[in-house]
mmCIF file of C-alpha atoms and ligand atoms in Angstrom:
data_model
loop_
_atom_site.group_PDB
_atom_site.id
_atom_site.type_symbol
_atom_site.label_atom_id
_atom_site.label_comp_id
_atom_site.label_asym_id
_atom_site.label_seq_id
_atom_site.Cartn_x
_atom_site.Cartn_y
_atom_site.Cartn_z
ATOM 1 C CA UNK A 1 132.754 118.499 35.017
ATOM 2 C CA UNK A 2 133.215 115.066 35.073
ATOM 3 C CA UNK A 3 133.264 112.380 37.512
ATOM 4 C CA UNK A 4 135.938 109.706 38.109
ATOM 5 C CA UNK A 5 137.803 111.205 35.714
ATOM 6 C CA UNK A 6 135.208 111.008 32.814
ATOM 7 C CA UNK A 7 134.216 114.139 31.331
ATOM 8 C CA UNK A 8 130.223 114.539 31.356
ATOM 9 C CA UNK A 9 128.137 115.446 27.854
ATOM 10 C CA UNK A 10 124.689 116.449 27.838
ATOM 11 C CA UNK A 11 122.280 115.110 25.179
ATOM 12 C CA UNK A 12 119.233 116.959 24.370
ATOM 13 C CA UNK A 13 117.576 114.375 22.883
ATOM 14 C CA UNK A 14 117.788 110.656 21.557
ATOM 15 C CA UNK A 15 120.181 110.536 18.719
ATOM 16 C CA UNK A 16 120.580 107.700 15.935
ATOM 17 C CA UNK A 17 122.838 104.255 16.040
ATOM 18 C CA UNK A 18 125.475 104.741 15.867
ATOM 19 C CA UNK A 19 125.763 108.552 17.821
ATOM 20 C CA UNK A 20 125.203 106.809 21.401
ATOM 21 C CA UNK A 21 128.428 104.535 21.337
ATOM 22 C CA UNK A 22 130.141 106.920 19.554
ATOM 23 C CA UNK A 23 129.557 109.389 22.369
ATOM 24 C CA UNK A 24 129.635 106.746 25.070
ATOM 25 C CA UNK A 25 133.533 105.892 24.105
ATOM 26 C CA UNK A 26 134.164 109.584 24.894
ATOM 27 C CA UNK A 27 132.373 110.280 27.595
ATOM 28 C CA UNK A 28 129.951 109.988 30.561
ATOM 29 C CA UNK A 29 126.249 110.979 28.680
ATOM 30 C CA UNK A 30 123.764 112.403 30.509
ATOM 31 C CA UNK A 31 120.354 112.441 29.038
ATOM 32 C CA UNK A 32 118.124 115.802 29.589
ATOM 33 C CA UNK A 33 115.561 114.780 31.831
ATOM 34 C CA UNK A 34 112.391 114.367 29.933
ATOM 35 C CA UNK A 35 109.755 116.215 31.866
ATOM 36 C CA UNK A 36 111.746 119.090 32.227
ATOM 37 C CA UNK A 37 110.921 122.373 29.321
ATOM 38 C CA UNK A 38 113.361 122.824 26.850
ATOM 39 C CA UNK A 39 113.843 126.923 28.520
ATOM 40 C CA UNK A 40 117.543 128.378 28.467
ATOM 41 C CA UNK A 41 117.343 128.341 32.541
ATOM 42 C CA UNK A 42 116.341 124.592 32.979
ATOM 43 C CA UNK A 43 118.624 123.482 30.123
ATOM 44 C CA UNK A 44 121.735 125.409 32.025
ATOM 45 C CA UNK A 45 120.481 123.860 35.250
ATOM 46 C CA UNK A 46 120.950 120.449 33.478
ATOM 47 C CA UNK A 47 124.485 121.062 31.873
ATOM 48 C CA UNK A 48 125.843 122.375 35.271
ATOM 49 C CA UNK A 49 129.476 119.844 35.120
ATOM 50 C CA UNK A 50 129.301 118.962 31.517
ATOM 51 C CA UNK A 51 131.630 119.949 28.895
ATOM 52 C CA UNK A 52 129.504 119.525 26.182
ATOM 53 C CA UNK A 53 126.076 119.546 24.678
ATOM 54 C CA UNK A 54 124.684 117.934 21.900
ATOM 55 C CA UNK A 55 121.718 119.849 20.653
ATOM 56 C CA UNK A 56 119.254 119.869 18.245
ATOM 57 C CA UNK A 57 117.224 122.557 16.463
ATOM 58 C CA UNK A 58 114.795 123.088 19.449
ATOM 59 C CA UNK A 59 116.613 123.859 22.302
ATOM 60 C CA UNK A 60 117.369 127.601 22.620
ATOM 61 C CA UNK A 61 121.123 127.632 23.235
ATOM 62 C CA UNK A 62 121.753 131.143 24.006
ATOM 63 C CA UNK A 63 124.095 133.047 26.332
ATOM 64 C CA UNK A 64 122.581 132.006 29.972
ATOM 65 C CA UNK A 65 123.218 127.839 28.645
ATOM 66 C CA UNK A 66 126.383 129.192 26.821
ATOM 67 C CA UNK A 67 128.028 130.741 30.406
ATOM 68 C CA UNK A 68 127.773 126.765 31.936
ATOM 69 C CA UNK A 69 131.410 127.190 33.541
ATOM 70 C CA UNK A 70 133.450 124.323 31.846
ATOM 71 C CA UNK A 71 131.617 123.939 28.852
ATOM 72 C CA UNK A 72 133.733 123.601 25.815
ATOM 73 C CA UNK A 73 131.580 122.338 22.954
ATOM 74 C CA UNK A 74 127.589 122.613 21.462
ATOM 75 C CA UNK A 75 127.021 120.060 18.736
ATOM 76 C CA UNK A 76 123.606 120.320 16.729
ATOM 77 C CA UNK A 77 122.046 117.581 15.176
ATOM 78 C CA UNK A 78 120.895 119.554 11.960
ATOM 79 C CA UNK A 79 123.200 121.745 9.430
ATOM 80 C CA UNK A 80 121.205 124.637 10.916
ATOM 81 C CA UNK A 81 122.546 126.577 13.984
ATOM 82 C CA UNK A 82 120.009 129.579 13.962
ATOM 83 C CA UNK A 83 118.680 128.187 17.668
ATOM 84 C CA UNK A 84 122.479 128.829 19.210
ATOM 85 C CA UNK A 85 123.656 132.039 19.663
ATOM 86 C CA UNK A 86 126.957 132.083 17.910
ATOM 87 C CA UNK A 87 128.747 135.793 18.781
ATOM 88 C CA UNK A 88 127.434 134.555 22.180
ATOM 89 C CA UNK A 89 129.671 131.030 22.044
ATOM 90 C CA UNK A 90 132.615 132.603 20.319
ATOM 91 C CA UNK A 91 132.658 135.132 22.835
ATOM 92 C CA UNK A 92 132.814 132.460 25.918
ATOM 93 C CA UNK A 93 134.813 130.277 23.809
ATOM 94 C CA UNK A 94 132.443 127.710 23.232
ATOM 95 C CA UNK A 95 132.918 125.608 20.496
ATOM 96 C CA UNK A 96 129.490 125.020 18.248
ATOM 97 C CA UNK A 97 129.299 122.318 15.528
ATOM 98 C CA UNK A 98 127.025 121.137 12.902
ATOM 99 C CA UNK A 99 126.245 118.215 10.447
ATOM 100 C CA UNK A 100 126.488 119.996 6.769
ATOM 101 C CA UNK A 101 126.634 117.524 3.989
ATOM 102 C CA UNK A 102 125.143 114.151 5.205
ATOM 103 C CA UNK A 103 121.286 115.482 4.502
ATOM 104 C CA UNK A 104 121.704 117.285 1.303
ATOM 105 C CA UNK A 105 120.321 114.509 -0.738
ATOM 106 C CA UNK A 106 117.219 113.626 1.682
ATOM 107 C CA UNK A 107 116.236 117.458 1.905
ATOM 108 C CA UNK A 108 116.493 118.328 -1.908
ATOM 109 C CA UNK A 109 114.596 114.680 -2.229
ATOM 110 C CA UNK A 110 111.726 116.360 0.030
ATOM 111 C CA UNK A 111 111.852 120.109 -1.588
ATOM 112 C CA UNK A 112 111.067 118.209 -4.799
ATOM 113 C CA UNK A 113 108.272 116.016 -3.504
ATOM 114 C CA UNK A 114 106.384 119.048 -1.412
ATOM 115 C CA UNK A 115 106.854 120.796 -5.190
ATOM 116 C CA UNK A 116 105.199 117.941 -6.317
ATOM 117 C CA UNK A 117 102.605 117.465 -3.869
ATOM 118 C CA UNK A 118 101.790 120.450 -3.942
ATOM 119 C CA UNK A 119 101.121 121.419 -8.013
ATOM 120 C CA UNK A 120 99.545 117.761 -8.048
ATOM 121 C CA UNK A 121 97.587 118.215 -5.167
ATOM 122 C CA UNK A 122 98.432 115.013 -3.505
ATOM 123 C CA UNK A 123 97.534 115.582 -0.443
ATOM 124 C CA UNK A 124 93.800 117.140 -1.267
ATOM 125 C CA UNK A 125 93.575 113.846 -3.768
ATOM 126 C CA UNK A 126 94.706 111.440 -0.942
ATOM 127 C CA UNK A 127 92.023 113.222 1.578
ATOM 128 C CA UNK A 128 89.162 113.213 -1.245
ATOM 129 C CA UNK A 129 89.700 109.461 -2.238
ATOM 130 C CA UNK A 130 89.950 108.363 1.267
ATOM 131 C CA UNK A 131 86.486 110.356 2.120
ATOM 132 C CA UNK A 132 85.137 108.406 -0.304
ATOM 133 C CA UNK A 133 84.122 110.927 -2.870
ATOM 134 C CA UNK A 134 86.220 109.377 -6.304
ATOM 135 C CA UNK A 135 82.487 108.389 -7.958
ATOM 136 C CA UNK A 136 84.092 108.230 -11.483
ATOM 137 C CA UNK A 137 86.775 109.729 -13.923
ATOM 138 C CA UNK A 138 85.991 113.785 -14.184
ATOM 139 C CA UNK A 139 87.287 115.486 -17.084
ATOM 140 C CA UNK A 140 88.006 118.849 -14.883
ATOM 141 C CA UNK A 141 88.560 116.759 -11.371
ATOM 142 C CA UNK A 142 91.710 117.902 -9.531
ATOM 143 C CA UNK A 143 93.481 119.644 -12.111
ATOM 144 C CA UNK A 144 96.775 120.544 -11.190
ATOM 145 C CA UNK A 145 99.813 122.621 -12.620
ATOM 146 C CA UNK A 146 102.449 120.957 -15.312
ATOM 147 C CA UNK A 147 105.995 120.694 -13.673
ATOM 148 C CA UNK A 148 107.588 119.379 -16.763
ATOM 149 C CA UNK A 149 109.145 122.471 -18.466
ATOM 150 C CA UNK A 150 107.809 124.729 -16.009
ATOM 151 C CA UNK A 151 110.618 127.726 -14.450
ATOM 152 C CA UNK A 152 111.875 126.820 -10.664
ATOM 153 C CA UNK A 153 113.455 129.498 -9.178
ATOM 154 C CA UNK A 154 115.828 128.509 -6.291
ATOM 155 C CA UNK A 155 116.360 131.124 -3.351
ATOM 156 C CA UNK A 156 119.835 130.251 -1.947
ATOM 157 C CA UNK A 157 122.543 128.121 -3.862
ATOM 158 C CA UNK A 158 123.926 126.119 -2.165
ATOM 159 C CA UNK A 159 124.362 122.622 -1.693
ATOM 160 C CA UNK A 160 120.948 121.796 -0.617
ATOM 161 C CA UNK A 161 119.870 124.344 -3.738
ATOM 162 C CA UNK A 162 121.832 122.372 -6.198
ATOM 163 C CA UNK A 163 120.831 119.429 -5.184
ATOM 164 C CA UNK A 164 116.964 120.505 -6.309
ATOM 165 C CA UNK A 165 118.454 122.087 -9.930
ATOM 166 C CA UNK A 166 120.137 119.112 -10.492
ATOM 167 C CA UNK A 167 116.693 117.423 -10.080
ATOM 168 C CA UNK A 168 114.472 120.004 -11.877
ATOM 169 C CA UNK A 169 116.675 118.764 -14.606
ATOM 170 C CA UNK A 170 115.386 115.874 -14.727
ATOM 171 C CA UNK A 171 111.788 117.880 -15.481
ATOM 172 C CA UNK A 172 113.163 119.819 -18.038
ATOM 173 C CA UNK A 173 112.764 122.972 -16.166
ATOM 174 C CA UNK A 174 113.925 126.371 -16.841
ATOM 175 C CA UNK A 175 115.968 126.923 -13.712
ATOM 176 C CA UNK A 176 116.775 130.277 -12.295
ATOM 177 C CA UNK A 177 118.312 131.172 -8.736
ATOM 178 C CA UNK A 178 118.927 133.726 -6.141
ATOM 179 C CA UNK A 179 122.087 134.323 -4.110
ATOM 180 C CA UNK A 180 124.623 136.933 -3.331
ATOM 181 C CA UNK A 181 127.399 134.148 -3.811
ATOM 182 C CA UNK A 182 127.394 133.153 -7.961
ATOM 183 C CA UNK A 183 128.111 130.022 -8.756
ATOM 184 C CA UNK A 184 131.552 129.135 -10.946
ATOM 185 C CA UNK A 185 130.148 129.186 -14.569
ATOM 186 C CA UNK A 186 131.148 125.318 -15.102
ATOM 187 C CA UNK A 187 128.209 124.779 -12.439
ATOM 188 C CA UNK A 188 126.049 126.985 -13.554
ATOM 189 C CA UNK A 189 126.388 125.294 -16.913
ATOM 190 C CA UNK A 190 126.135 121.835 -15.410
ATOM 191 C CA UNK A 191 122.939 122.442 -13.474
ATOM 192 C CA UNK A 192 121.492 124.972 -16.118
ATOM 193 C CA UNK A 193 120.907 127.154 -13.759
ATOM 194 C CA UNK A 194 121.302 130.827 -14.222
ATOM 195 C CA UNK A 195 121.565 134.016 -11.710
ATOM 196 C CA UNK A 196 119.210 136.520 -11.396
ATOM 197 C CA UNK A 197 117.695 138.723 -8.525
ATOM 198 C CA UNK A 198 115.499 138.578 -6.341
ATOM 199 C CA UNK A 199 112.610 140.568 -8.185
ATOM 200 C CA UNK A 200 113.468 138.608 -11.560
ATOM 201 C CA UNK A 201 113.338 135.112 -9.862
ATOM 202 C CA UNK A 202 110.123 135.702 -7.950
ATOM 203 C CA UNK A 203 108.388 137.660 -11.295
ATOM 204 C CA UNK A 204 109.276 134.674 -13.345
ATOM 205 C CA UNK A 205 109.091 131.924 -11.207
ATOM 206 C CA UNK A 206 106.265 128.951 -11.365
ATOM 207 C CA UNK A 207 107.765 127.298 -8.136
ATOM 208 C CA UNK A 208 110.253 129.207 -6.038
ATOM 209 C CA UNK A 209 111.951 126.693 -3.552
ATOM 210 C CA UNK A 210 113.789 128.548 -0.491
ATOM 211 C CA UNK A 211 117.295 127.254 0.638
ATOM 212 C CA UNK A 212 119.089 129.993 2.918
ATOM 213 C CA UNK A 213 119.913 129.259 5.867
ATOM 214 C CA UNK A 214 117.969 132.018 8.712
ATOM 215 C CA UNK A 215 119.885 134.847 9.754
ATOM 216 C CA UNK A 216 119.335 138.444 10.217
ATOM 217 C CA UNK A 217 119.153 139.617 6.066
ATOM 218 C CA UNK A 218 117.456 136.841 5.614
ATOM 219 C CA UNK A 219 114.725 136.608 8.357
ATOM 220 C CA UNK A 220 111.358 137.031 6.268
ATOM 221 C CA UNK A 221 112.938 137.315 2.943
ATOM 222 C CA UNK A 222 109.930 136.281 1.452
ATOM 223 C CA UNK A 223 106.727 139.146 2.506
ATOM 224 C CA UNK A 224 103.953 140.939 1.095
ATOM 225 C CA UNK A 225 106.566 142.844 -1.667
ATOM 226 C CA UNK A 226 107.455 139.004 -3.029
ATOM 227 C CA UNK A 227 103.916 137.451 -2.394
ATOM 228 C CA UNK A 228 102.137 140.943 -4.506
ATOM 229 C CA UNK A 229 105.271 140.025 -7.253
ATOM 230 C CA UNK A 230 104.434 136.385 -8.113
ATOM 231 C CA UNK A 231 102.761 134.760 -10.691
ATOM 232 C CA UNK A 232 99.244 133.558 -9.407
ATOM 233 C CA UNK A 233 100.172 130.497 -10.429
ATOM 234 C CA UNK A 234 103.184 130.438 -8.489
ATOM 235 C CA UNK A 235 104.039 127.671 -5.764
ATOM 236 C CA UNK A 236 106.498 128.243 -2.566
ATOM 237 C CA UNK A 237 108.191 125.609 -1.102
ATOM 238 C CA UNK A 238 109.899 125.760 1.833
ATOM 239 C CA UNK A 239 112.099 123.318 3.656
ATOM 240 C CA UNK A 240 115.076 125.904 5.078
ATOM 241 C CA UNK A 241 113.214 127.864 8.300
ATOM 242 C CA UNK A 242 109.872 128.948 8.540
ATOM 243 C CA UNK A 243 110.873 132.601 9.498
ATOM 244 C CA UNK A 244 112.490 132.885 6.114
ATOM 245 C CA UNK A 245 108.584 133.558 4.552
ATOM 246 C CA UNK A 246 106.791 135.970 6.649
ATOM 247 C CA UNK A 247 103.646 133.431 7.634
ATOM 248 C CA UNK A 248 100.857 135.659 8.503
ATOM 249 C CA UNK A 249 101.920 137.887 5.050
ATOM 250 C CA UNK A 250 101.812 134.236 2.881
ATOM 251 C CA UNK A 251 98.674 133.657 4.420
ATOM 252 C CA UNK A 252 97.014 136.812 3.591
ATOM 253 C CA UNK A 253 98.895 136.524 0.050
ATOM 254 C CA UNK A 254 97.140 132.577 0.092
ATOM 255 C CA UNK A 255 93.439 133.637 0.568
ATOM 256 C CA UNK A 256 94.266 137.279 -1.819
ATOM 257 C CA UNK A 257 94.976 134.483 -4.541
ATOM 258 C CA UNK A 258 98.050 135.828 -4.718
ATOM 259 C CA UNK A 259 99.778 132.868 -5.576
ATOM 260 C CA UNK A 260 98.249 129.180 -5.916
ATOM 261 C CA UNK A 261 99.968 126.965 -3.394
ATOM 262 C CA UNK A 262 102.651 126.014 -0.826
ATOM 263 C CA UNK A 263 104.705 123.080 0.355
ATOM 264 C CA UNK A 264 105.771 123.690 3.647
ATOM 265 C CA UNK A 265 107.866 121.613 6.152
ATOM 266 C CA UNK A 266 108.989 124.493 8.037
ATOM 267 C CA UNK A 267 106.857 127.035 10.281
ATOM 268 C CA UNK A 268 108.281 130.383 12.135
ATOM 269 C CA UNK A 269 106.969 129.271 15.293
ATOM 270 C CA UNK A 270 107.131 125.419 14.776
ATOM 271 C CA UNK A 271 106.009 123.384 16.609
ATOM 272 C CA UNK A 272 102.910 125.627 16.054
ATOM 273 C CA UNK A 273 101.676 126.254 12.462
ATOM 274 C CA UNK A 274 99.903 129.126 11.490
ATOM 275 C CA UNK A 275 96.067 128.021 11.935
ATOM 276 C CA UNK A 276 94.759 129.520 8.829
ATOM 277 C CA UNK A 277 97.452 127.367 6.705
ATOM 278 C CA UNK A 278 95.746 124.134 8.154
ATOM 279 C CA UNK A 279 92.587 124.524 6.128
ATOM 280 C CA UNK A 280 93.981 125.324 3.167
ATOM 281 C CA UNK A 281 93.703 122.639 0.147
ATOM 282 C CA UNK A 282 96.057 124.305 -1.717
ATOM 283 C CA UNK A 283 99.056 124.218 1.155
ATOM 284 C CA UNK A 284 100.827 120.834 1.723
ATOM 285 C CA UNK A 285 101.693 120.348 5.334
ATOM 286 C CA UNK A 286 104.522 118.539 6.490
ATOM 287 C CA UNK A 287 106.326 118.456 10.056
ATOM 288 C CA UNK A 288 109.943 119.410 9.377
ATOM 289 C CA UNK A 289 110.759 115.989 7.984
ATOM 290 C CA UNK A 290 113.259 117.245 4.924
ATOM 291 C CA UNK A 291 115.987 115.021 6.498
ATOM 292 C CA UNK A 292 114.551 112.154 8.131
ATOM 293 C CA UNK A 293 115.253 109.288 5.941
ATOM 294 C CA UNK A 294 116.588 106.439 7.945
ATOM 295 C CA UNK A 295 119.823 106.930 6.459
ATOM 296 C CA UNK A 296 120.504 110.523 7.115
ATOM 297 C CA UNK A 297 118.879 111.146 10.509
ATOM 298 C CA UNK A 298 121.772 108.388 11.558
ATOM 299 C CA UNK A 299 124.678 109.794 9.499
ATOM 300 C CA UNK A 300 123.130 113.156 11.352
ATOM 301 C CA UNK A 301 123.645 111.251 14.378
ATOM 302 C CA UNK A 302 127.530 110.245 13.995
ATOM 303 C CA UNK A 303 128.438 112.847 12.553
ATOM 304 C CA UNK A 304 127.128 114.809 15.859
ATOM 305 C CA UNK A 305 128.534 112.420 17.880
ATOM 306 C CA UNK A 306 131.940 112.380 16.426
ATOM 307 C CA UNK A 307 132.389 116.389 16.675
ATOM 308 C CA UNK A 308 131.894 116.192 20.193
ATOM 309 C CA UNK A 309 133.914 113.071 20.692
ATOM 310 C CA UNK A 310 136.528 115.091 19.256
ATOM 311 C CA UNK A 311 136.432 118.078 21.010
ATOM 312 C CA UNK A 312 135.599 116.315 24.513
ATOM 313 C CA UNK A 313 139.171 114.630 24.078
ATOM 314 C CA UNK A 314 140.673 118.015 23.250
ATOM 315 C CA UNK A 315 140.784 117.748 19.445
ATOM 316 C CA UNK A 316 139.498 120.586 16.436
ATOM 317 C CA UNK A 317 136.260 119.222 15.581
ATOM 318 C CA UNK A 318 135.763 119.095 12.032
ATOM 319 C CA UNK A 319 132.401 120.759 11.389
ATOM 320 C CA UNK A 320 133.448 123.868 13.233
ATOM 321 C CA UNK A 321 130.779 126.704 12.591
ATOM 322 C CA UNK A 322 133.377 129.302 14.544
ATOM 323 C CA UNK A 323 136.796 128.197 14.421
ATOM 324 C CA UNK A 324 138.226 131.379 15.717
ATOM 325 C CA UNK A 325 137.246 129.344 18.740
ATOM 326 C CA UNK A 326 139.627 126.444 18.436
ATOM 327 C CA UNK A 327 142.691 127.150 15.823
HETATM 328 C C1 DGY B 401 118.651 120.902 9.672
HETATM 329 O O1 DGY B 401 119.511 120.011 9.734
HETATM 330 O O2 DGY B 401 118.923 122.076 9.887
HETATM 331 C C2 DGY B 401 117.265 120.487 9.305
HETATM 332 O O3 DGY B 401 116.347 121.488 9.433
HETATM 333 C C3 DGY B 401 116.843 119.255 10.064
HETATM 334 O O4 DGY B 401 117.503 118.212 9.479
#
């Protein structure tokens, strides 16, 4: 658990200035070995005598990691927590935190510029220049879809999905949204933004941008019902968890034409992405970089490090995802 006195932490992974000092003053850190697989059995082998871990949205912390004897606290690097197993943890008393807040900004940033990319066709325009095929203005070259004006439709409200109203109005753009939790009508007045279902959003929608977090109801949200329901001229965007859009149903729904495009930075199996998405034009690629802005990858980082500071010296931590742990 610890030794001379010190108790031990865990870290996944490299974290951010200033996370490592932060964690240092707290405790003794012990890095996960590098060549070892990121498997629940090796990662419990390595957090054998810590009290905590501090994870990030890779490592599979489930109930053989969660039953280390002596561990008191997971903290994620990401707002996410779908990759712990949270009934599991509140059930061995197991504290779990996350970073909510610090990357709201950098991800709504990157939902808008994949919603960009993707009805400007950026990337396509990059790869054609760079090939060298630009041999002179073309009345009909590359032409994309307007944004200006155009009707967003935002799947999950919350902060992340304000953040990207409060940019679509900026564009002028008709903005509808999705969720089971309304918003107080002084926001939904402020952002312009007004509440519909599911069917309504999707039927109406010429970009649908996908904020929930992943969870049981809303593990492949989006499938062949949405994908036959939208516009053809219709453009996902996802930057919340790839198993929130069925992948091999958008990919059928791609080459059926039934919508034009996608800006992805999430994947259901990530690191792997579907390999029919990676010839696709129309599909903007990006490796779940929503957050990673100088910035906000190290405000990730202390704000990781100070929940488990806090809870290795005994404390409430104050992003608590179950505090029916710790009252
Ligand atoms: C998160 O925090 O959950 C993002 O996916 C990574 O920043």
């Amino acid at each position: 658990m610890s030794t001379g006195g010190r108790p031990r932490v865990l870290v996944m992974h490299p974290i951010l200035d200033p996370g490592p000092a932060i964690l240092a003053e707290a405790a003794e850190v012990m890095a996960y070995p590098a060549d070892r697989p990121l498997d629940e059995a090796s990662i419990r082998r390595a957090a054998e005598g810590c009290v905590g871990i501090v994870s990030q949205l890779m490592d599979p912390i489930r109930d053989t990691v969660l039953s280390t004897p002596g561990l008191r606290c997971v903290s994620n690097v990401a707002v996410g927590f779908d990759n712990i197993d949270i009934a599991a943890a509140t059930a061995r008393k197991v504290m779990v935190t996350n970073t909510p807040g610090v990357l709201d900004d950098a991800t709504a940033d990157f939902a808008f510029t994949l919603l960009m990319a993707a009805a400007r066709r950026v990337a396509e325009a990059d790869a054609f220049t760079r090939a060298g095929h630009f041999h002179g203005w073309a009345i009909d070259m590359m032409l994309g879809q307007d944004v200006f004006g155009a009707t967003l439709g935002i799947i999950g409200i919350g902060r992340i999905g304000r953040g990207v109203a409060h940019r679509a109005k900026g564009f002028n753009m008709r903005v509808l949204y999705y969720d089971p939790q309304p918003l107080p009508r002084e926001a939904e007045e402020q952002l312009g933004a007004t509440r519909v279902d599911l069917n309504r959003l999707i039927a109406e929608s010429d970009f649908i941008s996908v904020h929930v977090p992943l969870t049981q109801e809303t593990l492949h949200l989006i499938t062949t019902p949405q994908f036959n329901a939208m516009k053809r001229n219709a453009i996902l965007v996802n930057t919340s968890r790839g198993a929130v859009v069925d992948e091999a149903a958008l990919v059928e729904a791609l080459n059926a034409k039934k919508l034009a495009g996608a800006g992805l930075d999430v994947y259901e199996r990530e690191p792997a992405v579907h390999p029919h998405l990676i010839p696709m034009p129309n599909v903007v690629l990006a490796p779940h970089i929503a957050s990673a802005t100088v910035r906000t990858r190290s405000e990730m980082s202390a704000m990781a490090a100070r929940n488990m500071a806090t809870a290795v010296r005994g404390g409430r931590p104050p992003n608590l995802v179950n505090p029916e742990v710790k009252r």
